[in-house]
PDB file of C-alpha atoms in Angstrom:
ATOM      1  CA  MET N1084     -27.549  13.284 -52.694  1.00 60.00           C
ATOM      2  CA  PRO N1085     -27.868   9.553 -52.295  1.00 67.00           C
ATOM      3  CA  GLY N1086     -26.779   7.409 -55.186  1.00 81.00           C
ATOM      4  CA  GLU N1087     -26.312   3.768 -56.044  1.00 84.00           C
ATOM      5  CA  VAL N1088     -25.794   1.293 -53.210  1.00 90.00           C
ATOM      6  CA  THR N1089     -24.574  -2.243 -53.835  1.00 91.00           C
ATOM      7  CA  GLU N1090     -22.832  -4.902 -51.807  1.00 91.00           C
ATOM      8  CA  ASP N1091     -19.453  -3.536 -52.960  1.00 92.00           C
ATOM      9  CA  LEU N1092     -20.015   0.193 -53.622  1.00 90.00           C
ATOM     10  CA  VAL N1093     -21.794   3.162 -52.067  1.00 92.00           C
ATOM     11  CA  THR N1094     -22.123   6.264 -54.272  1.00 89.00           C
ATOM     12  CA  SER N1095     -23.056   9.779 -53.223  1.00 88.00           C
ATOM     13  CA  GLY N1096     -23.254  13.090 -55.083  1.00 86.00           C
ATOM     14  CA  PRO N1097     -22.142  15.928 -52.797  1.00 81.00           C
ATOM     15  CA  ALA N1098     -22.674  19.555 -53.823  1.00 77.00           C
ATOM     16  CA  ALA N1099     -20.492  22.530 -52.967  1.00 75.00           C
ATOM     17  CA  PRO N1100     -22.755  25.561 -52.417  1.00 76.00           C
ATOM     18  CA  PRO N1101     -21.204  29.029 -52.852  1.00 74.00           C
ATOM     19  CA  ARG N1102     -21.971  29.955 -49.222  1.00 79.00           C
ATOM     20  CA  PRO N1103     -22.163  27.883 -46.044  1.00 82.00           C
ATOM     21  CA  TRP N1104     -25.365  25.821 -46.045  1.00 77.00           C
ATOM     22  CA  ARG N1105     -27.990  26.603 -43.376  1.00 84.00           C
ATOM     23  CA  LEU N1106     -31.113  24.726 -42.303  1.00 86.00           C
ATOM     24  CA  ASN N1107     -33.456  27.373 -43.739  1.00 88.00           C
ATOM     25  CA  VAL N1108     -31.859  27.169 -47.229  1.00 82.00           C
ATOM     26  CA  ALA N1109     -32.911  24.516 -49.753  1.00 81.00           C
ATOM     27  CA  PHE N1110     -30.222  21.924 -50.368  1.00 74.00           C
ATOM     28  CA  PRO N1111     -28.661  22.085 -53.874  1.00 76.00           C
ATOM     29  CA  GLN N1112     -30.380  19.791 -56.392  1.00 77.00           C
ATOM     30  CA  ARG N1113     -27.213  19.183 -58.396  1.00 79.00           C
ATOM     31  CA  ALA N1114     -24.098  17.221 -57.562  1.00 79.00           C
ATOM     32  CA  ASP N1115     -20.683  18.768 -58.176  1.00 85.00           C
ATOM     33  CA  PHE N1116     -18.791  15.555 -57.467  1.00 88.00           C
ATOM     34  CA  THR N1117     -19.360  11.823 -57.308  1.00 90.00           C
ATOM     35  CA  ALA N1118     -17.935  10.160 -54.208  1.00 91.00           C
ATOM     36  CA  THR N1119     -17.739   6.371 -54.317  1.00 93.00           C
ATOM     37  CA  LEU N1120     -16.811   4.198 -51.338  1.00 94.00           C
ATOM     38  CA  GLY N1121     -15.353   0.770 -52.082  1.00 95.00           C
ATOM     39  CA  VAL N1122     -16.906  -1.139 -49.193  1.00 93.00           C
ATOM     40  CA  ARG N1123     -14.485  -4.063 -49.239  1.00 94.00           C
ATOM     41  CA  SER N1124     -11.333  -1.957 -49.677  1.00 95.00           C
ATOM     42  CA  GLY N1125     -12.473   0.956 -47.486  1.00 94.00           C
ATOM     43  CA  THR N1126     -11.260   3.473 -50.067  1.00 96.00           C
ATOM     44  CA  TRP N1127     -12.975   6.521 -51.549  1.00 95.00           C
ATOM     45  CA  ARG N1128     -12.852   7.731 -55.137  1.00 94.00           C
ATOM     46  CA  ILE N1129     -13.935  11.318 -55.866  1.00 93.00           C
ATOM     47  CA  ALA N1130     -14.546  12.513 -59.426  1.00 91.00           C
ATOM     48  CA  PRO N1131     -16.325  15.436 -61.123  1.00 90.00           C
ATOM     49  CA  ALA N1132     -20.037  14.816 -61.654  1.00 82.00           C
ATOM     50  CA  LYS N1133     -21.155  13.814 -65.114  1.00 77.00           C
TER      51      LYS N1133
END
């Protein structure tokens, strides 16, 4: 799921479905984690979703 995008950070909320995802299955509407990319540093931070 897309999240906040700024000049310095890009945030996404990936979900981990219980089975492999397929095109004919609706994508999960909840995020299990928050993944944040520090654009300037090129580093990722992954944390549990709030």
